[in-house]
Amino acid sequence: MDSSTNNNGDKVIVHNLFPHIVVYSDGTIDRPRNYPIVPPQEEDPETDVSSKDIVFSNDPYLTARLYLPKPTQTNDQNQKLTILVYFHGGAFTYESAFSSIHHANCNLLASQANVVIATIEHRKAPEYYLPTAYNDCWVGLCWVASHATQNPINSDPWITNHGDFNRIFIGGDSSGGNLVHNVAMRAGVEALPGGVKLLGAYLNHPCLWGAKPIGKEPVIGFEETLQSRIWKFAYPSAPGGLDNPMLNPLASGAPSLATIGGSRLLITAAGQDHLFFRDRAKRYYEAVKESGWKGEVEFFEEKDEDHAYHMFDPNSEKSKRLIKVVVDFLRR
């Protein structure tokens, strides 16, 4: 926590987590890394994907953006498509399912993987501290699954008419990858509506951390790293602090990874992401393999790239390679 004023006695900075979020004493909040909000499209000119915004829960009020790829010769109007429930990143504190960067990513995935996507607008800290976002994402997944029942609430025809409820995936990037892990863990022990089963999950550069540094993470000042401070800010009441199992799935006393829901798992990392989460992602992958989990787990690493590079420059050759890995994972 930082506090400062200028010489005129203006508002005080009470939480300085720049560049992610800055909170002032008068209640105002700056989120410098937010990308612009963009509207849904009847048809995206580059991918031919259609999108729309919906309300899937009235209490609490929760929204999502849906994406539907254009039918092709092998994909007529009646063909059922794989469903992806997507959780966006942003350090639990910023960004939106409706921002330009996530909109572009979902258009690309819907088109290339030929999937219908529901991207969940989960609530953020500090207006809503964790575990709110975890619960929002679970409610979003349950809403999608409820379309397999006779009486879904707030049903949408894109999911009802086009969704294959035997092929439901969850996926996310950065903190969204952390959300994916925790929702997948819940899906392993708690039933989804209609007897629907989660097929798989992918975690791109997942936000995983802990109370002690590992690998190439900084030893000096570890508790003052942005990653450590963001977690304490976003989830101040977290039992176990930085070793809460929601942040550190390998912490002592954490639930067994053998209980992860689904039967397929993809974890990806960036080789230059040591200041963030590369070493954690690799150890998470190894721990899943060693846990006795009955599914198939894959790991992909781009050694000369940094955190979430595919989101910021999706047209680079390395980004295209990662996107193809995710697309192939969803299409198999």
Short mmCIF file of C-alpha atoms in Angstrom, two decimals:
data_model
loop_
_atom_site.label_atom_id
_atom_site.label_comp_id
_atom_site.label_asym_id
_atom_site.label_seq_id
_atom_site.Cartn_x
_atom_site.Cartn_y
_atom_site.Cartn_z
CA MET A 1 0.00 0.00 0.00
CA ASP A 2 1.29 3.43 -0.95
CA SER A 3 0.05 6.82 0.23
CA SER A 4 0.97 10.14 -1.34
CA THR A 5 -0.41 13.61 -1.94
CA ASN A 6 0.69 16.53 -4.01
CA ASN A 7 1.42 19.95 -2.57
CA ASN A 8 -2.18 21.04 -3.06
CA GLY A 9 -3.48 18.33 -0.75
CA ASP A 10 -5.30 16.50 -3.51
CA LYS A 11 -6.59 12.94 -3.25
CA VAL A 12 -4.32 10.29 -1.79
CA ILE A 13 -3.22 7.08 -3.52
CA VAL A 14 -4.20 4.29 -1.15
CA HIS A 15 -3.36 1.33 -3.44
CA ASN A 16 -0.70 1.75 -6.11
CA LEU A 17 -0.60 -1.37 -8.27
CA PHE A 18 0.41 0.46 -11.43
CA PRO A 19 0.13 -0.35 -14.30
CA HIS A 20 -2.80 -2.62 -13.41
CA ILE A 21 -4.84 -0.48 -11.03
CA VAL A 22 -4.52 2.61 -8.84
CA VAL A 23 -7.08 3.35 -6.10
CA TYR A 24 -7.49 6.82 -4.55
CA SER A 25 -8.81 7.95 -1.20
CA ASP A 26 -11.90 9.55 -2.76
CA GLY A 27 -12.95 6.18 -4.17
CA THR A 28 -11.88 6.83 -7.76
CA ILE A 29 -10.05 4.06 -9.57
CA ASP A 30 -7.67 4.16 -12.52
CA ARG A 31 -7.19 1.07 -14.66
CA PRO A 32 -4.47 2.20 -17.12
CA ARG A 33 -4.26 -1.12 -18.98
CA ASN A 34 -7.94 -1.38 -19.85
CA TYR A 35 -8.49 -1.76 -23.58
CA PRO A 36 -11.44 0.04 -25.22
CA ILE A 37 -14.87 -1.58 -24.98
CA VAL A 38 -16.19 -2.58 -28.41
CA PRO A 39 -19.75 -3.54 -29.39
CA PRO A 40 -20.80 -7.00 -30.60
CA GLN A 41 -21.03 -7.47 -34.36
CA GLU A 42 -23.66 -8.92 -36.63
CA GLU A 43 -20.70 -10.27 -38.61
CA ASP A 44 -17.01 -9.58 -38.08
CA PRO A 45 -15.54 -8.61 -41.48
CA GLU A 46 -12.31 -10.55 -40.92
CA THR A 47 -13.65 -13.82 -39.48
CA ASP A 48 -17.38 -13.79 -40.41
CA VAL A 49 -18.14 -14.55 -36.74
CA SER A 50 -21.34 -13.12 -35.25
CA SER A 51 -21.50 -11.90 -31.66
CA LYS A 52 -24.08 -10.57 -29.21
CA ASP A 53 -24.32 -9.60 -25.55
CA ILE A 54 -26.71 -11.34 -23.17
CA VAL A 55 -27.76 -11.35 -19.52
CA PHE A 56 -27.43 -14.85 -18.07
CA SER A 57 -28.18 -14.10 -14.43
CA ASN A 58 -30.52 -11.51 -12.95
CA ASP A 59 -29.45 -11.95 -9.33
CA PRO A 60 -26.59 -11.26 -9.30
CA TYR A 61 -26.69 -9.34 -12.57
CA LEU A 62 -24.19 -11.10 -14.85
CA THR A 63 -23.55 -10.74 -18.55
CA ALA A 64 -21.63 -12.49 -21.30
CA ARG A 65 -20.78 -12.11 -24.97
CA LEU A 66 -21.62 -14.99 -27.29
CA TYR A 67 -19.80 -15.83 -30.53
CA LEU A 68 -21.13 -17.97 -33.37
CA PRO A 69 -19.00 -18.91 -36.41
CA LYS A 70 -20.47 -18.64 -39.88
CA PRO A 71 -21.81 -21.96 -41.24
CA THR A 72 -19.62 -23.59 -43.85
CA GLN A 73 -20.23 -26.35 -46.37
CA THR A 74 -19.42 -28.93 -43.73
CA ASN A 75 -21.13 -26.94 -40.99
CA ASP A 76 -24.77 -26.46 -41.87
CA GLN A 77 -27.30 -24.62 -39.74
CA ASN A 78 -28.15 -27.79 -37.78
CA GLN A 79 -24.64 -29.01 -36.98
CA LYS A 80 -23.73 -29.05 -33.31
CA LEU A 81 -20.55 -27.20 -32.34
CA THR A 82 -18.06 -27.54 -29.51
CA ILE A 83 -18.77 -25.02 -26.74
CA LEU A 84 -16.04 -22.90 -25.16
CA VAL A 85 -16.77 -20.97 -21.96
CA TYR A 86 -14.00 -18.37 -21.84
CA PHE A 87 -12.68 -16.42 -18.84
CA HIS A 88 -10.71 -13.29 -19.67
CA GLY A 89 -7.54 -12.14 -17.92
CA GLY A 90 -6.64 -8.88 -16.22
CA ALA A 91 -5.12 -9.66 -12.80
CA PHE A 92 -8.62 -10.04 -11.29
CA THR A 93 -8.85 -6.23 -11.28
CA TYR A 94 -9.17 -4.85 -14.81
CA GLU A 95 -10.12 -5.64 -18.42
CA SER A 96 -13.48 -6.85 -19.71
CA ALA A 97 -15.04 -9.60 -21.79
CA PHE A 98 -16.21 -6.75 -24.04
CA SER A 99 -12.80 -5.14 -24.62
CA SER A 100 -11.20 -4.99 -28.05
CA ILE A 101 -8.36 -7.38 -27.20
CA HIS A 102 -10.64 -10.16 -25.92
CA HIS A 103 -13.22 -9.57 -28.63
CA ALA A 104 -10.55 -10.08 -31.29
CA ASN A 105 -9.26 -13.20 -29.55
CA CYS A 106 -12.72 -14.78 -29.35
CA ASN A 107 -13.51 -13.95 -32.99
CA LEU A 108 -10.30 -15.71 -33.97
CA LEU A 109 -10.94 -18.79 -31.82
CA ALA A 110 -14.59 -19.12 -32.88
CA SER A 111 -13.61 -18.95 -36.55
CA GLN A 112 -10.54 -21.20 -36.53
CA ALA A 113 -11.77 -23.81 -34.02
CA ASN A 114 -15.39 -23.66 -35.26
CA VAL A 115 -16.75 -23.31 -31.73
CA VAL A 116 -19.55 -21.36 -30.11
CA ILE A 117 -18.12 -19.21 -27.31
CA ALA A 118 -19.60 -17.69 -24.18
CA THR A 119 -17.13 -15.24 -22.65
CA ILE A 120 -18.08 -14.36 -19.08
CA GLU A 121 -18.00 -10.78 -17.78
CA HIS A 122 -16.93 -11.68 -14.25
CA ARG A 123 -16.80 -9.00 -11.60
CA LYS A 124 -13.48 -7.47 -10.50
CA ALA A 125 -11.72 -6.26 -7.37
CA PRO A 126 -11.88 -3.96 -5.53
CA GLU A 127 -15.58 -3.41 -6.23
CA TYR A 128 -16.02 -7.16 -5.79
CA TYR A 129 -13.19 -8.97 -4.07
CA LEU A 130 -12.34 -12.58 -4.80
CA PRO A 131 -13.83 -15.18 -4.59
CA THR A 132 -16.60 -13.30 -6.45
CA ALA A 133 -15.03 -13.85 -9.89
CA TYR A 134 -14.68 -17.59 -9.23
CA ASN A 135 -18.37 -17.83 -8.41
CA ASP A 136 -19.36 -15.70 -11.43
CA CYS A 137 -17.44 -17.99 -13.77
CA TRP A 138 -18.98 -21.09 -12.20
CA VAL A 139 -22.45 -19.58 -12.61
CA GLY A 140 -21.60 -18.85 -16.26
CA LEU A 141 -20.55 -22.45 -16.89
CA CYS A 142 -23.69 -23.73 -15.15
CA TRP A 143 -25.84 -21.41 -17.26
CA VAL A 144 -24.34 -22.83 -20.46
CA ALA A 145 -24.80 -26.40 -19.21
CA SER A 146 -28.41 -25.66 -18.22
CA HIS A 147 -29.31 -25.48 -21.92
CA ALA A 148 -29.12 -29.29 -21.87
CA THR A 149 -32.11 -29.34 -19.48
CA GLN A 150 -35.79 -28.94 -20.29
CA ASN A 151 -36.19 -25.52 -18.68
CA PRO A 152 -33.02 -23.41 -18.84
CA ILE A 153 -33.22 -19.94 -17.30
CA ASN A 154 -32.43 -17.03 -19.65
CA SER A 155 -31.79 -19.51 -22.45
CA ASP A 156 -30.22 -18.41 -25.71
CA PRO A 157 -30.94 -20.01 -29.10
CA TRP A 158 -27.31 -19.90 -30.21
CA ILE A 159 -26.38 -22.30 -27.43
CA THR A 160 -29.59 -24.34 -27.58
CA ASN A 161 -29.52 -24.79 -31.37
CA HIS A 162 -25.78 -25.00 -32.02
CA GLY A 163 -24.11 -26.26 -28.83
CA ASP A 164 -22.83 -29.81 -28.44
CA PHE A 165 -23.24 -30.52 -24.72
CA ASN A 166 -20.91 -33.50 -24.94
CA ARG A 167 -18.09 -31.13 -25.91
CA ILE A 168 -17.88 -28.31 -23.38
CA PHE A 169 -14.49 -26.71 -22.71
CA ILE A 170 -13.41 -23.87 -20.46
CA GLY A 171 -10.40 -21.71 -21.29
CA GLY A 172 -8.62 -18.54 -20.27
CA ASP A 173 -5.45 -16.47 -20.31
CA SER A 174 -3.33 -15.23 -17.37
CA SER A 175 -5.70 -14.63 -14.42
CA GLY A 176 -8.34 -16.19 -16.67
CA GLY A 177 -6.21 -19.34 -16.61
CA ASN A 178 -6.33 -19.24 -12.83
CA LEU A 179 -10.12 -18.97 -13.01
CA VAL A 180 -10.13 -21.98 -15.35
CA HIS A 181 -8.17 -24.10 -12.88
CA ASN A 182 -10.52 -23.29 -10.03
CA VAL A 183 -13.70 -23.81 -12.03
CA ALA A 184 -12.32 -27.12 -13.33
CA MET A 185 -11.58 -28.20 -9.76
CA ARG A 186 -15.15 -27.37 -8.78
CA ALA A 187 -16.50 -29.24 -11.81
CA GLY A 188 -14.64 -32.30 -10.59
CA VAL A 189 -16.59 -32.47 -7.34
CA GLU A 190 -19.85 -30.62 -8.06
CA ALA A 191 -22.44 -31.62 -10.65
CA LEU A 192 -23.33 -29.36 -13.58
CA PRO A 193 -26.98 -28.99 -14.65
CA GLY A 194 -28.47 -31.69 -16.84
CA GLY A 195 -25.75 -34.19 -16.06
CA VAL A 196 -23.42 -32.30 -18.39
CA LYS A 197 -19.73 -33.17 -18.03
CA LEU A 198 -16.81 -30.85 -18.69
CA LEU A 199 -14.71 -32.31 -21.50
CA GLY A 200 -11.57 -30.24 -21.11
CA ALA A 201 -9.82 -27.01 -20.22
CA TYR A 202 -6.92 -24.90 -21.41
CA LEU A 203 -4.85 -22.50 -19.32
CA ASN A 204 -2.68 -20.02 -21.23
CA HIS A 205 0.08 -18.56 -19.03
CA PRO A 206 -2.02 -19.13 -15.89
CA CYS A 207 -1.70 -16.83 -12.90
CA LEU A 208 -0.33 -19.22 -10.27
CA TRP A 209 1.85 -18.06 -7.37
CA GLY A 210 2.80 -18.92 -3.79
CA ALA A 211 4.33 -17.71 -0.55
CA LYS A 212 7.88 -18.69 -1.50
CA PRO A 213 9.76 -18.08 -4.78
CA ILE A 214 10.60 -20.95 -7.10
CA GLY A 215 12.73 -21.23 -10.25
CA LYS A 216 13.86 -17.84 -11.50
CA GLU A 217 11.37 -15.83 -9.46
CA PRO A 218 12.99 -13.01 -7.42
CA VAL A 219 14.13 -14.03 -3.94
CA ILE A 220 14.71 -10.53 -2.61
CA GLY A 221 11.50 -8.55 -2.28
CA PHE A 222 9.32 -11.48 -3.30
CA GLU A 223 6.37 -10.40 -1.15
CA GLU A 224 6.51 -6.94 -2.72
CA THR A 225 6.36 -8.18 -6.30
CA LEU A 226 3.35 -7.02 -8.27
CA GLN A 227 2.05 -10.59 -8.40
CA SER A 228 2.12 -10.97 -4.62
CA ARG A 229 0.55 -7.56 -4.03
CA ILE A 230 -2.19 -8.06 -6.61
CA TRP A 231 -3.38 -11.25 -4.90
CA LYS A 232 -3.42 -9.62 -1.46
CA PHE A 233 -5.34 -6.70 -2.94
CA ALA A 234 -7.84 -8.77 -4.94
CA TYR A 235 -8.46 -11.35 -2.17
CA PRO A 236 -7.56 -9.71 1.16
CA SER A 237 -9.42 -12.35 3.18
CA ALA A 238 -7.84 -15.35 1.40
CA PRO A 239 -7.17 -18.16 3.90
CA GLY A 240 -3.47 -18.96 3.71
CA GLY A 241 -2.64 -15.74 1.88
CA LEU A 242 -0.26 -16.41 -1.02
CA ASP A 243 -0.48 -20.14 -0.37
CA ASN A 244 -4.24 -20.23 -0.75
CA PRO A 245 -4.94 -23.24 -3.02
CA MET A 246 -6.81 -21.02 -5.47
CA LEU A 247 -3.51 -19.25 -6.19
CA ASN A 248 -1.10 -22.06 -5.33
CA PRO A 249 -2.60 -25.44 -6.27
CA LEU A 250 0.59 -27.12 -5.02
CA ALA A 251 0.41 -25.64 -1.51
CA SER A 252 0.35 -27.93 1.50
CA GLY A 253 -3.21 -29.03 2.12
CA ALA A 254 -4.46 -28.09 -1.34
CA PRO A 255 -7.09 -30.40 -2.88
CA SER A 256 -5.68 -33.23 -4.99
CA LEU A 257 -5.23 -32.35 -8.65
CA ALA A 258 -6.53 -35.84 -9.40
CA THR A 259 -10.02 -34.39 -8.88
CA ILE A 260 -9.85 -31.88 -11.78
CA GLY A 261 -13.03 -32.04 -13.84
CA GLY A 262 -12.84 -33.12 -17.47
CA SER A 263 -10.57 -35.52 -19.28
CA ARG A 264 -8.30 -33.21 -21.30
CA LEU A 265 -6.05 -30.38 -20.15
CA LEU A 266 -3.71 -28.00 -21.99
CA ILE A 267 -1.26 -25.74 -20.15
CA THR A 268 0.88 -23.24 -22.03
CA ALA A 269 3.75 -21.00 -20.97
CA ALA A 270 6.11 -18.34 -22.31
CA GLY A 271 9.80 -18.99 -21.75
CA GLN A 272 10.60 -15.37 -20.84
CA ASP A 273 7.70 -15.13 -18.37
CA HIS A 274 9.87 -15.74 -15.28
CA LEU A 275 8.80 -12.51 -13.60
CA PHE A 276 5.24 -13.76 -13.86
CA PHE A 277 4.21 -17.38 -14.13
CA ARG A 278 6.36 -19.59 -16.40
CA ASP A 279 7.91 -21.75 -13.67
CA ARG A 280 4.56 -22.18 -11.91
CA ALA A 281 2.86 -23.33 -15.11
CA LYS A 282 5.52 -25.97 -15.74
CA ARG A 283 5.34 -27.28 -12.18
CA TYR A 284 1.54 -27.32 -12.34
CA TYR A 285 1.72 -29.44 -15.49
CA GLU A 286 4.14 -31.86 -13.84
CA ALA A 287 2.02 -32.03 -10.69
CA VAL A 288 -1.11 -32.88 -12.69
CA LYS A 289 0.78 -35.69 -14.42
CA GLU A 290 1.98 -37.05 -11.08
CA SER A 291 -1.36 -36.66 -9.28
CA GLY A 292 -3.05 -39.74 -10.67
CA TRP A 293 -5.49 -37.66 -12.72
CA LYS A 294 -7.04 -39.95 -15.32
CA GLY A 295 -7.13 -37.46 -18.19
CA GLU A 296 -4.68 -36.39 -20.90
CA VAL A 297 -2.53 -33.36 -20.10
CA GLU A 298 -0.40 -31.39 -22.60
CA PHE A 299 2.20 -28.64 -22.20
CA PHE A 300 3.32 -26.11 -24.79
CA GLU A 301 6.01 -23.46 -24.34
CA GLU A 302 7.23 -20.68 -26.62
CA LYS A 303 10.74 -20.16 -25.25
CA ASP A 304 11.55 -16.68 -26.58
CA GLU A 305 8.27 -14.92 -25.75
CA ASP A 306 6.85 -13.13 -22.72
CA HIS A 307 3.56 -13.17 -20.87
CA ALA A 308 0.37 -13.28 -22.98
CA TYR A 309 2.24 -12.31 -26.16
CA HIS A 310 -0.49 -13.90 -28.31
CA MET A 311 -3.08 -11.47 -26.98
CA PHE A 312 -1.08 -8.34 -27.80
CA ASP A 313 0.21 -9.38 -31.22
CA PRO A 314 -2.02 -12.18 -32.55
CA ASN A 315 -0.64 -11.88 -36.09
CA SER A 316 2.98 -12.75 -35.25
CA GLU A 317 4.22 -16.17 -36.30
CA LYS A 318 4.76 -17.26 -32.69
CA SER A 319 1.28 -16.09 -31.71
CA LYS A 320 -0.21 -17.99 -34.63
CA ARG A 321 1.63 -21.09 -33.43
CA LEU A 322 0.13 -20.86 -29.95
CA ILE A 323 -3.34 -20.11 -31.30
CA LYS A 324 -3.06 -23.19 -33.52
CA VAL A 325 -2.14 -25.30 -30.47
CA VAL A 326 -5.32 -24.10 -28.71
CA VAL A 327 -7.44 -24.53 -31.86
CA ASP A 328 -6.17 -28.08 -32.42
CA PHE A 329 -6.86 -28.87 -28.76
CA LEU A 330 -10.48 -27.69 -29.12
CA ARG A 331 -11.07 -29.42 -32.45
CA ARG A 332 -9.80 -32.89 -31.52
#
